[in-house]
Short mmCIF file of C-alpha atoms in Angstrom, two decimals:
data_model
loop_
_atom_site.label_atom_id
_atom_site.label_comp_id
_atom_site.label_asym_id
_atom_site.label_seq_id
_atom_site.Cartn_x
_atom_site.Cartn_y
_atom_site.Cartn_z
CA UNK T 1 4.39 6.12 -8.43
CA UNK T 2 6.53 8.13 -6.03
CA UNK T 3 7.95 6.64 -2.87
CA UNK T 4 6.09 7.46 0.36
CA UNK T 5 7.99 8.90 3.30
CA UNK T 6 6.83 8.56 6.89
CA UNK T 7 7.67 12.19 7.69
CA UNK T 8 5.65 13.48 4.75
CA UNK T 9 2.67 11.25 5.57
CA UNK T 10 2.59 12.52 9.15
CA UNK T 11 2.77 16.14 8.03
CA UNK T 12 0.03 15.76 5.43
CA UNK T 13 -2.40 13.39 7.18
CA UNK T 14 -1.82 13.65 10.95
CA UNK T 15 -4.68 15.45 12.73
CA UNK T 16 -6.26 16.54 9.43
CA UNK T 17 -10.01 16.04 9.19
CA UNK T 18 -12.48 16.93 6.44
CA UNK T 19 -15.89 18.46 7.10
CA UNK T 20 -18.70 16.24 5.80
CA UNK T 21 -20.83 19.28 4.98
CA UNK T 22 -18.53 21.81 3.26
CA UNK T 23 -15.38 19.68 2.63
CA UNK T 24 -13.10 22.15 4.41
CA UNK T 25 -9.78 20.86 5.78
CA UNK T 26 -9.47 21.17 9.56
CA UNK T 27 -6.32 20.63 11.63
CA UNK T 28 -7.63 19.35 14.98
CA UNK T 29 -6.15 17.29 17.79
CA UNK T 30 -9.42 15.91 19.20
CA UNK T 31 -12.03 15.29 16.46
CA UNK T 32 -14.68 14.22 18.98
CA UNK T 33 -14.98 17.77 20.38
CA UNK T 34 -14.08 19.70 17.21
CA UNK T 35 -16.25 21.67 14.83
CA UNK T 36 -15.57 22.83 11.30
CA UNK T 37 -13.66 26.11 11.10
CA UNK T 38 -15.85 27.38 8.25
CA UNK T 39 -19.42 26.22 8.82
CA UNK T 40 -19.42 24.98 12.44
CA UNK T 41 -20.65 21.47 11.54
CA UNK T 42 -19.42 18.80 13.97
CA UNK T 43 -19.31 15.88 11.50
CA UNK T 44 -15.65 15.41 10.59
CA UNK T 45 -13.93 12.49 8.87
CA UNK T 46 -10.21 11.69 8.63
CA UNK T 47 -8.43 12.70 5.44
CA UNK T 48 -8.09 9.74 3.04
CA UNK T 49 -4.61 8.29 2.86
CA UNK T 50 -5.18 6.35 -0.37
CA UNK T 51 -7.01 7.10 -3.56
CA UNK T 52 -9.26 4.50 -5.14
CA UNK T 53 -7.70 3.44 -8.42
CA UNK T 54 -10.11 2.59 -11.18
#
């Protein structure tokens, strides 16, 4: 597997949240007050940093 770099992780995962309704990616600074850019739903989750390996 490729080596992980701190700079790349911050760029990809920092302030990126996924809508629980339509799965759109949202770049927000305060997820408590944010809504989805596509559907307006206010349920956002952080983007996963690891994949489950099965």
